[in-house]
C-alpha atoms as one frame of an Amber mdcrd trajectory, in Angstrom:
protein
 -29.244   6.821-194.001 -29.149   6.836-197.785 -27.752   9.392-200.187 -29.679
  10.880-203.113 -27.541   8.859-205.548 -28.658   5.561-204.036 -32.247   6.756
-203.596 -32.204   7.605-207.309 -31.077   4.033-208.044 -33.359   2.440-205.436
 -30.394   1.054-203.508 -29.087   1.269-199.964 -25.866   3.096-199.104 -22.857
   1.150-197.990 -21.118   2.019-194.747 -18.468   4.116-196.543 -20.653   5.735
-199.212 -18.760   8.712-200.654 -21.906  10.315-202.061 -23.709  10.585-198.716
 -22.114  13.865-197.622 -22.357  15.371-201.108 -25.969  14.420-201.832 -28.166
  13.898-198.750 -31.248  11.757-199.388 -33.633  14.660-198.793 -31.880  16.798
-201.421 -33.064  17.038-205.024 -29.656  18.307-206.167 -28.472  14.982-207.575
 -31.534  14.664-209.797 -31.060  18.267-211.025 -27.440  17.592-211.899 -28.027
  14.327-213.765 -30.816  15.995-215.749 -28.183  18.302-217.280 -25.039  16.178
-217.143 -24.709  12.460-217.687 -24.448  10.363-214.574 -21.175   8.935-215.884
 -19.735  12.452-216.245 -20.675  13.416-212.675 -19.199  10.236-211.182 -15.961
  10.527-213.181 -15.613  14.213-212.315 -16.056  13.537-208.614 -13.492  10.718
-208.756 -10.850  13.068-210.178 -11.412  15.994-207.829  -9.499  16.112-204.536
 -11.650  15.460-201.472 -11.335  19.036-200.157 -12.821  20.447-203.399 -15.746
  18.064-203.896 -18.306  20.122-201.963 -17.408  23.238-203.975 -17.651  21.221
-207.202 -21.114  19.916-206.322 -22.226  23.442-205.349 -21.025  24.693-208.726
 -22.769  21.866-210.595 -26.025  22.570-208.742 -25.762  26.295-209.526 -25.188
  25.549-213.192 -28.001  22.970-213.316 -30.422  25.478-211.733 -29.295  28.179
-214.174 -29.733  25.763-217.106 -33.251  24.955-215.910 -34.117  28.664-216.086
 -32.234  29.438-219.303 -31.431  26.342-221.355 -29.301  28.196-223.899 -27.095
  30.458-221.782 -27.273  28.793-218.357 -24.970  30.335-215.771 -23.473  32.703
-218.337 -26.919  34.202-218.968 -27.378  34.685-215.220 -23.989  36.404-214.952
 -24.727  38.644-217.943 -28.092  39.698-216.442 -26.366  40.524-213.152 -23.676
  42.450-214.994 -26.257  44.537-216.878 -28.074  45.272-213.633 -24.857  46.319
-211.917 -23.863  48.576-214.827 -27.185  50.460-214.453 -26.642  51.233-210.765
 -24.465  54.383-211.195 -27.055  56.015-213.474 -29.875  55.155-211.063 -27.816
  56.492-208.175 -27.211  59.781-209.995 -30.943  60.086-210.735 -31.767  59.585
-207.060 -29.232  62.228-206.044 -30.689  64.706-208.560 -34.242  64.058-207.376
 -33.345  64.649-203.732 -31.116  67.658-204.297
């Protein structure tokens, strides 16, 4: 079974391919990540990260790549700011609901 990295490069995985568990062949995550970060950057980053943190790193890179696809300027920060604004409006909406039902 190949990984998305080797599918991207039209190659076959070796027996001990380190990318296989991070980027399954059926996943489009690798392509999303390299569209926003250079392939060199991703490979170097994954080399430097301890094995137990690699899955979390890839998850974070995918989240940021998806956020950048939606908002090229602000990326994940824009997503967080929109969530923050929505959360800050909840108390006022809650008070309005209480007043309407009282």
